[in-house]
Short mmCIF file of C-alpha atoms and ligand atoms in Angstrom, two decimals:
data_model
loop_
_atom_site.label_atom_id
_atom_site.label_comp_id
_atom_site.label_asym_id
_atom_site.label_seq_id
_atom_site.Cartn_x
_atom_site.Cartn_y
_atom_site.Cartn_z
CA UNK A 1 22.83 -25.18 -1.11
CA UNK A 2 19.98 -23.18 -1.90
CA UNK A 3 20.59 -20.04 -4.41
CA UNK A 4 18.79 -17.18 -3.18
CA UNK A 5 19.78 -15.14 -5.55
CA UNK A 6 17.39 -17.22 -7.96
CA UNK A 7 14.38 -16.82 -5.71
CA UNK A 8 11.23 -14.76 -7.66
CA UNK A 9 10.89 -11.65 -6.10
CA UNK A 10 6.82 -11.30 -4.61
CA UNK A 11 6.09 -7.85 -3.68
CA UNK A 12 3.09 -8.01 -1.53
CA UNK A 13 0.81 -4.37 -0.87
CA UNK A 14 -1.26 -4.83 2.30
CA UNK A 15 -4.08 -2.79 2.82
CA UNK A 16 -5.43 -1.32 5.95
CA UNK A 17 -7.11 -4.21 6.94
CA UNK A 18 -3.66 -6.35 7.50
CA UNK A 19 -2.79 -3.43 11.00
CA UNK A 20 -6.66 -2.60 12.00
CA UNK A 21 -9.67 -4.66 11.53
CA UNK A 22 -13.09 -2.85 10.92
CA UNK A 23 -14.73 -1.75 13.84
CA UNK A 24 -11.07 -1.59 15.68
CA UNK A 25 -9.61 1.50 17.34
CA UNK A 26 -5.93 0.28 16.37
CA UNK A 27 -4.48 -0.56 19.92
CA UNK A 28 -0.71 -1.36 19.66
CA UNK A 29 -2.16 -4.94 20.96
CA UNK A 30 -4.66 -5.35 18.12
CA UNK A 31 -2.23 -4.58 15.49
CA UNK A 32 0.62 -6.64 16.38
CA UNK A 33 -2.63 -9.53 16.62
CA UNK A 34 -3.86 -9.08 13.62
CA UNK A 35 -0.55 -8.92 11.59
CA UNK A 36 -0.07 -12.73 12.79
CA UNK A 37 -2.03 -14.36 10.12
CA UNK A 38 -0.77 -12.50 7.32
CA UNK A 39 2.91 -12.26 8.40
CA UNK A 40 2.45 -16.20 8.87
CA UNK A 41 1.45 -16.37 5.35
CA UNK A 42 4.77 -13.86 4.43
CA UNK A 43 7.28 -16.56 6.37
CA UNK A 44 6.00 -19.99 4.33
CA UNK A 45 6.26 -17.89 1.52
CA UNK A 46 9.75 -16.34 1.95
CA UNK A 47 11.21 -20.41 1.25
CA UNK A 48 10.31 -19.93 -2.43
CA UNK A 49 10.48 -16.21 -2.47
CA UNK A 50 12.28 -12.80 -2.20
CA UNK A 51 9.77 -10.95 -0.02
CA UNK A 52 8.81 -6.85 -0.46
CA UNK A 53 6.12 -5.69 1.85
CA UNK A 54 3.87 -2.35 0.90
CA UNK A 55 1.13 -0.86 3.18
CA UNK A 56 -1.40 1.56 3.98
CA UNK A 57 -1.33 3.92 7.08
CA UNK A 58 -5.06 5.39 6.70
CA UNK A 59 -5.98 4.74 10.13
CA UNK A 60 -2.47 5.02 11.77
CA UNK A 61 -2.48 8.91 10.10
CA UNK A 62 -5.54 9.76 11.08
CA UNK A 63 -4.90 8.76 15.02
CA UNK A 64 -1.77 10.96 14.70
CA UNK A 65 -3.56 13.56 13.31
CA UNK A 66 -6.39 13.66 16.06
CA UNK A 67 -3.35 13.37 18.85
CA UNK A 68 -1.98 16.48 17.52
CA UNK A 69 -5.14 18.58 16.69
CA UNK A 70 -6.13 17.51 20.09
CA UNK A 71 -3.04 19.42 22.30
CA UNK A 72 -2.05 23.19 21.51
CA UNK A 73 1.12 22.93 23.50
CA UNK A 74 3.54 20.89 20.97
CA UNK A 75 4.06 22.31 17.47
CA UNK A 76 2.35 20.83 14.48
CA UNK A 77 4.02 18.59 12.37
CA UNK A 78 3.22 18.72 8.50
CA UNK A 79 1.82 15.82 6.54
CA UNK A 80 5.13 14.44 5.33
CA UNK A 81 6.63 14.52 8.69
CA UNK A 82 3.60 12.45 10.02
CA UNK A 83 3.31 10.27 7.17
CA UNK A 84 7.52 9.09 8.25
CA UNK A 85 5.95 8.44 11.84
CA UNK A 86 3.61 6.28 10.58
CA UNK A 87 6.47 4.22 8.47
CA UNK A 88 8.43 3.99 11.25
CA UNK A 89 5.66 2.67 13.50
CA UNK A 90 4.51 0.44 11.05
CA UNK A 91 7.51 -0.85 10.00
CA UNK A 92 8.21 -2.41 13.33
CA UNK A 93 5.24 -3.66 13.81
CA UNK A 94 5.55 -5.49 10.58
CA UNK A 95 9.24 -6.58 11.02
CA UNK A 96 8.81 -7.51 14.69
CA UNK A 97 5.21 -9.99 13.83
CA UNK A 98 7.08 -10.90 10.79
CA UNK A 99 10.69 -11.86 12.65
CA UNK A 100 7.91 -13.85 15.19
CA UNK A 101 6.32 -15.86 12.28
CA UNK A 102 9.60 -16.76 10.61
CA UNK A 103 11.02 -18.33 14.41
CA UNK A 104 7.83 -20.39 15.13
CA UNK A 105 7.37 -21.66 11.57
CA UNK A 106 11.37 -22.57 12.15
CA UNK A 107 11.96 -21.11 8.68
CA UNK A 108 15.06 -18.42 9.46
CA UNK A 109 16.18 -17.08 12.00
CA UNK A 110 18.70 -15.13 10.57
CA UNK A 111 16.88 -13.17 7.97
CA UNK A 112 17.11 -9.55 8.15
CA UNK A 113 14.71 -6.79 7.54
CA UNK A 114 14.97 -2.95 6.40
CA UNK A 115 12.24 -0.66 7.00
CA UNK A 116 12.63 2.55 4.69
CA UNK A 117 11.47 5.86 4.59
CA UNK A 118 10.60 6.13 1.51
CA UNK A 119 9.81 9.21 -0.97
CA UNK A 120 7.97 8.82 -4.16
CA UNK A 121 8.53 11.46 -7.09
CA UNK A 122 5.67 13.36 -8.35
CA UNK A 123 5.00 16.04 -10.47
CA UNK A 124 4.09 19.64 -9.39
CA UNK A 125 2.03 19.99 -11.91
CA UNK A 126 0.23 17.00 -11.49
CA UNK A 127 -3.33 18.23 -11.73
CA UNK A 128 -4.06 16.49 -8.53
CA UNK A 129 -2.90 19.62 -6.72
CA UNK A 130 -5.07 22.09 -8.21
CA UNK A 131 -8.44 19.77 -7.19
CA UNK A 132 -7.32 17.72 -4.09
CA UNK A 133 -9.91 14.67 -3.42
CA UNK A 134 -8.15 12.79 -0.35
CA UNK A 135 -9.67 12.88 2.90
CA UNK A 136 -7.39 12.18 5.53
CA UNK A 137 -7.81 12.64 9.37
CA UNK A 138 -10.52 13.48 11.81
CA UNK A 139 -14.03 14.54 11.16
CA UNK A 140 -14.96 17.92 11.96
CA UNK A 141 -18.02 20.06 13.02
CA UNK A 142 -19.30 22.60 10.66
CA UNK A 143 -17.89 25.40 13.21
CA UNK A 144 -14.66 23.51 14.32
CA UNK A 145 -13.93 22.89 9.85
CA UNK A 146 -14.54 26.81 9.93
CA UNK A 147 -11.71 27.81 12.35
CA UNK A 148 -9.12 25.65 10.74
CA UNK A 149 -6.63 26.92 7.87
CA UNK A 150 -6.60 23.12 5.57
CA UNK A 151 -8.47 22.57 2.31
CA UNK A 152 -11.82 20.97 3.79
CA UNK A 153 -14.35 18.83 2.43
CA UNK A 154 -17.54 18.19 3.23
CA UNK A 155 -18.18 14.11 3.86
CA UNK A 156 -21.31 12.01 4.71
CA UNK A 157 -19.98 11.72 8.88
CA UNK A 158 -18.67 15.16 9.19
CA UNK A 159 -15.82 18.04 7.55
CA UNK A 160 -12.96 16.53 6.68
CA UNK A 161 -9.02 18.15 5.63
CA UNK A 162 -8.67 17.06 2.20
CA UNK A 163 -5.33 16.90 0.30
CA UNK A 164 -4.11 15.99 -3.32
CA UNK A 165 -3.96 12.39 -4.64
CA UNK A 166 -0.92 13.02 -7.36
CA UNK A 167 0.13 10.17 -9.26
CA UNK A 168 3.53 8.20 -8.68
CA UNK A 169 6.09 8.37 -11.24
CA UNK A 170 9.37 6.92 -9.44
CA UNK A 171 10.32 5.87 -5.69
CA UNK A 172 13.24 7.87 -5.10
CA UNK A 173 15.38 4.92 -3.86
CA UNK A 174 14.03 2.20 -5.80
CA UNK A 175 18.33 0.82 -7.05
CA UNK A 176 19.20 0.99 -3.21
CA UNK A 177 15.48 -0.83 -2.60
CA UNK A 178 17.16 -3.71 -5.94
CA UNK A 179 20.20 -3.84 -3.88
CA UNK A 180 19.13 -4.60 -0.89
CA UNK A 181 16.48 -7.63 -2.29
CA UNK A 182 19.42 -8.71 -3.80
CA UNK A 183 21.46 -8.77 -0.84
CA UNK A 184 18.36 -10.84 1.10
CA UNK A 185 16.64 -8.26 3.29
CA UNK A 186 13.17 -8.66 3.35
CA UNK A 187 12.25 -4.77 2.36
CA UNK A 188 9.18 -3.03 3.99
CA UNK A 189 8.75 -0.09 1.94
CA UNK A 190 6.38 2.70 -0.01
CA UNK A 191 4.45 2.73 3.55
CA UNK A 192 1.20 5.00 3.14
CA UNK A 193 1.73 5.30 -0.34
CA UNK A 194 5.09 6.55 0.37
CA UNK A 195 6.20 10.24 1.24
CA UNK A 196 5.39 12.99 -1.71
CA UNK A 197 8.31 15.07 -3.21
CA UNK A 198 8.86 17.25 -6.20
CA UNK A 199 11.98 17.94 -7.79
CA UNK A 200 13.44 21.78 -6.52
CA UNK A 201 16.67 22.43 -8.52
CA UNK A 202 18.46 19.69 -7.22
CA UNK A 203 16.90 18.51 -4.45
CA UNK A 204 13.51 16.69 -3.01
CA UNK A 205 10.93 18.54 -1.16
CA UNK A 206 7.88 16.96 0.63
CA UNK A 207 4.75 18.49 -0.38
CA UNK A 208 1.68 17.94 1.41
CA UNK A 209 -0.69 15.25 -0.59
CA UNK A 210 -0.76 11.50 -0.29
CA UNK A 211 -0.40 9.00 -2.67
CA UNK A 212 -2.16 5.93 -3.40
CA UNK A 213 -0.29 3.29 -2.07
CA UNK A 214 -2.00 0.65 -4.32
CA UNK A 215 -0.30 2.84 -7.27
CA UNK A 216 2.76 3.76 -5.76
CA UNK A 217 3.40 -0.37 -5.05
CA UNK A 218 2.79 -0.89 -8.90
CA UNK A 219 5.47 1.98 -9.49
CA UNK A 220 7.73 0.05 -7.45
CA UNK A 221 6.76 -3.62 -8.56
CA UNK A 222 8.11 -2.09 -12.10
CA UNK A 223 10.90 -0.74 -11.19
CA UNK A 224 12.23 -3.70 -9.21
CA UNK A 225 11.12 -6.68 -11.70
CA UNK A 226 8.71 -7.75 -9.20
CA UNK A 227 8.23 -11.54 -10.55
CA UNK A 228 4.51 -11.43 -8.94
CA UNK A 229 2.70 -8.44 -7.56
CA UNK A 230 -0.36 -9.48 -4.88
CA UNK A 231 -2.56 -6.30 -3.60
CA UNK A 232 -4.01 -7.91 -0.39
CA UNK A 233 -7.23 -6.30 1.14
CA UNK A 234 -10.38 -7.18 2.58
CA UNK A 235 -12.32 -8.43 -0.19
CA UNK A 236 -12.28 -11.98 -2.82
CA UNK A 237 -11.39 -9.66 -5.52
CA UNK A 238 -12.18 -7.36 -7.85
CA UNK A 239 -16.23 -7.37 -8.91
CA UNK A 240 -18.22 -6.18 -11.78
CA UNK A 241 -21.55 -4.79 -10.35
CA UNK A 242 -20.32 -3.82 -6.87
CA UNK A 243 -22.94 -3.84 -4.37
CA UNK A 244 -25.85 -4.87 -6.45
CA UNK A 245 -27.74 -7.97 -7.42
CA UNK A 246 -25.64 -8.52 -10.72
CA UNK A 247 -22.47 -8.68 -8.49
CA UNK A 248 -19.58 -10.93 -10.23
CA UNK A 249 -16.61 -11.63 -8.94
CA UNK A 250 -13.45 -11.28 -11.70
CA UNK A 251 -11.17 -14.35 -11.57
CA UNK A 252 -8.82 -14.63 -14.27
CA UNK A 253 -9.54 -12.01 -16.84
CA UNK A 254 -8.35 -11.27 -20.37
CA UNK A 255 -6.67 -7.73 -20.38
CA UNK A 256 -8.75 -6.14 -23.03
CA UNK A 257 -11.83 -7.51 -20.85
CA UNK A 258 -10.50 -6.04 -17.71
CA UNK A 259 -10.05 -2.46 -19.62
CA UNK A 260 -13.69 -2.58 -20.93
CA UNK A 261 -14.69 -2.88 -17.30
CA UNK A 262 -12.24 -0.10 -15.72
CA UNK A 263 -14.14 1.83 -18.67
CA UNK A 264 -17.41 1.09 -18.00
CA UNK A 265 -16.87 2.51 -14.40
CA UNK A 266 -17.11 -0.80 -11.86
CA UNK A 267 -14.19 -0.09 -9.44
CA UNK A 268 -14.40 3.71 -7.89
CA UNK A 269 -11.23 6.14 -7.34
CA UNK A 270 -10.12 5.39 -4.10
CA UNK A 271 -11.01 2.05 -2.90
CA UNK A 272 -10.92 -0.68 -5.98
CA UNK A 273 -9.81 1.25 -8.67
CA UNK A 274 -6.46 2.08 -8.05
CA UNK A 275 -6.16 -1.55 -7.67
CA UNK A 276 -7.35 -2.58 -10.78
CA UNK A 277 -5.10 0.08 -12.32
CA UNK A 278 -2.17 -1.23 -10.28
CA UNK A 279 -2.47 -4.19 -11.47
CA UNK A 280 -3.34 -3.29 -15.03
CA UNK A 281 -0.08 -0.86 -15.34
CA UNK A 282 2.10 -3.90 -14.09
CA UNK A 283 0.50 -6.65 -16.42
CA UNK A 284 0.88 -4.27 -19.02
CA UNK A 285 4.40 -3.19 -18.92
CA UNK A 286 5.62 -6.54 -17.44
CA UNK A 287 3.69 -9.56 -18.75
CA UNK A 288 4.24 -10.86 -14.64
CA UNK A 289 1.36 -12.19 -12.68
CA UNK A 290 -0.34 -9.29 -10.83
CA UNK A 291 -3.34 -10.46 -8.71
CA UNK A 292 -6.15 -8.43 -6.01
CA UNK A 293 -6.84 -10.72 -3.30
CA UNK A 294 -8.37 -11.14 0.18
CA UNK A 295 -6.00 -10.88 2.90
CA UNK A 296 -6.21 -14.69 4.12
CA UNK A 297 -5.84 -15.64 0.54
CA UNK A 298 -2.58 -14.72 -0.05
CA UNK A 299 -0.85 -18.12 -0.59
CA UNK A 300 -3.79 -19.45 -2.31
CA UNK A 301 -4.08 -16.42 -4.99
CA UNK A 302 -0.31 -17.12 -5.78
CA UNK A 303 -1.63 -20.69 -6.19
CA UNK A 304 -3.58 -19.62 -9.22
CA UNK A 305 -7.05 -20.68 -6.31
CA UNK A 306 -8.27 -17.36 -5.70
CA UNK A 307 -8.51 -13.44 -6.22
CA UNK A 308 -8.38 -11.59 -9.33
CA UNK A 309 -5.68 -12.38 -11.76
CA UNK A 310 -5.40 -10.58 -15.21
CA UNK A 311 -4.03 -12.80 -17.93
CA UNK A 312 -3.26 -12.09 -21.67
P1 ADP B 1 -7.46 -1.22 1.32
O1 ADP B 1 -7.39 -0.67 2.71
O2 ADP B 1 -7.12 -2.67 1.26
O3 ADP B 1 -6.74 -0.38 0.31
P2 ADP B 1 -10.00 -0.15 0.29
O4 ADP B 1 -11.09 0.08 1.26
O5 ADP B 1 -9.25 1.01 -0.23
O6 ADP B 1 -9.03 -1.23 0.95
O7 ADP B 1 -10.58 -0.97 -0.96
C1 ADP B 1 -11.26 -2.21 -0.79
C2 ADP B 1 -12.76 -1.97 -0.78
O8 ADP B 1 -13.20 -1.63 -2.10
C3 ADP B 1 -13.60 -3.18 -0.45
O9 ADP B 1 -13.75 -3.36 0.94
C4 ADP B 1 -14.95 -2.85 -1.13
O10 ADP B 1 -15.85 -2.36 -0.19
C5 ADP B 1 -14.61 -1.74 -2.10
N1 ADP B 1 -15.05 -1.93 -3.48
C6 ADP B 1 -15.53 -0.91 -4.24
N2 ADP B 1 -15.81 -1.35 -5.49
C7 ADP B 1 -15.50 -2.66 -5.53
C8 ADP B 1 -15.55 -3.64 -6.58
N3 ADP B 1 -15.95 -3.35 -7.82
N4 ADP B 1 -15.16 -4.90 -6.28
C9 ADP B 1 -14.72 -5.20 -5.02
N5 ADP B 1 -14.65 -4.31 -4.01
C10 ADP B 1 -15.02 -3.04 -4.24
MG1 MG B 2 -7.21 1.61 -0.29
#
């Protein structure tokens, strides 16, 4: 019979790519399409596997956002009460493609799935709060930015709200999150980066900021002994030289290599550096396998054929 409980545990972070491809507005329709290739890639790999599934919600905030700044007549919900809405929705979508992959690839029928809400410690004075950098919902008019009480920003396609990007330190339920890998759920988790608290005597409050989910999943990867950690998006890897004639990309790299590099400056805050440094952080403190990929390359990168690995 096989033993489970002896399955490696892969904790896979999908980016925003894996829900809405570019150029997409994010129908219910598109989303539950383009979850089929990955998802298919999730089900061959739950034989050898205990599966944990992170994600982003970039897009699926920001169209939540717009429908409420667009009608006066409900109240407004804050951040943290959005960003659960967008775990929820998310986390169906995921579970119901997923549940679809596993039938027709005649793998399980009988696994089951638990979609958390999930809240991620971080500290209030995390100095994240005092400068936020994270853009998040619709784009504004100089006038329309004017009239509204958020932090703004100013971006290249219009005023954005801008929030704090505070690091992780610990998902709140990561034992219970253990538990139930242990007890063969496949766990859909730390969606959007997962939901912000602080510590308040003795309980957790939201705050409004979002976290990275690229760092969050690294947090989490840790804390559950994540045997390999894959950060899935929508490029090869990580490169050296992004965007200009030099362009390399990293395959397997040496640690102390891959640090000169993060030094040097080639992947920016908010797009391929907090992947690097997810990875990085988990190499570091675990010695496991932690690999940036492409989102089609998911079984291949855990083959050792593609994305960017770091090694000792
Ligand atoms: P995700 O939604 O998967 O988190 P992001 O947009 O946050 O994706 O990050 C992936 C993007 O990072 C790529 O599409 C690419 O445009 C950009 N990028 C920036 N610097 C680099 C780099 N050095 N190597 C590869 N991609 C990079
Ligand atoms: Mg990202």
């Amino acid at each position: 019979m096989e033993n489970k409980r002896k399955k490696p545990i892969l904790l896979t972070a999908f980016g925003g790519n894996a829900l809405i491809r570019s150029g997409q507005k994010g129908t219910a329709e598109e989303q539950i399409e383009n979850l089929n290739m990955p998802m298919k890639q999730i089900a061959r790999l739950s034989r050898k596997y205990r599966v944990v599934i992170t994600h982003g919600n970039g897009p699926q905030i920001g169209n939540l956002l717009l429908q409420q700044e667009s009608c006066d007549e409900v109240p407004k919900m804050p951040l943290e009460i959005i960003g659960a809405q967008t775990q929820g929705q998310i986390g169906y979508m995921i579970e119901s493609s997923l549940e679809t992959a596993l039938f027709e690839t005649g793998i399980n029928s009988e696994q089951y799935f638990a979609t958390l809400i999930t809240y991620v410690l971080v500290d209030e004075d995390d100095p994240a709060f005092q400068q936020p950098t994270k853009p998040i919902g619709p784009f504004y008019t100089k006038e329309e930015a004017a009239g509204l009480s958020y932090n703004m920003i100013k971006t290249a396609k219009g005023h954005r709200r801008v929030v704090a990007s505070p690091k992780p330190i610990a998902i709140v339920a990561h034992r219970e999150i253990k538990k139930l890998i242990e007890m063969d759920f496949i766990v859909i988790c730390c969606g959007g980066g997962g939901i912000p608290v602080i510590h308040k005597e003795r309980k957790f409050c939201g705050v409004e900021a979002v976290i990275d989910k690229d760092l969050a999943s690294s947090v989490l990867a840790r804390e559950i002994n994540a045997d390999i950690f894959v950060v899935a998006s929508d490029v090869d890897g990580a490169a050296i030289h992004w965007g200009s004639p030099d362009q390399r990309l990293l395959k397997k790299v040496p640690l102390d290599e891959m640090e000169q590099y993060i030094q040097e400056g080639h992947f920016p805050a908010g797009s391929m550096g907090p992947k690097v440094e997810s990875i990085r952080q988990f190499f570091s403190n675990t010695g496991n396998r932690g690999i940036i990929c492409k989102l089609e390359d998911i079984e291949k990168a855990i083959g050792g054929k593609a994305g960017t690995e770091i090694i000792k």
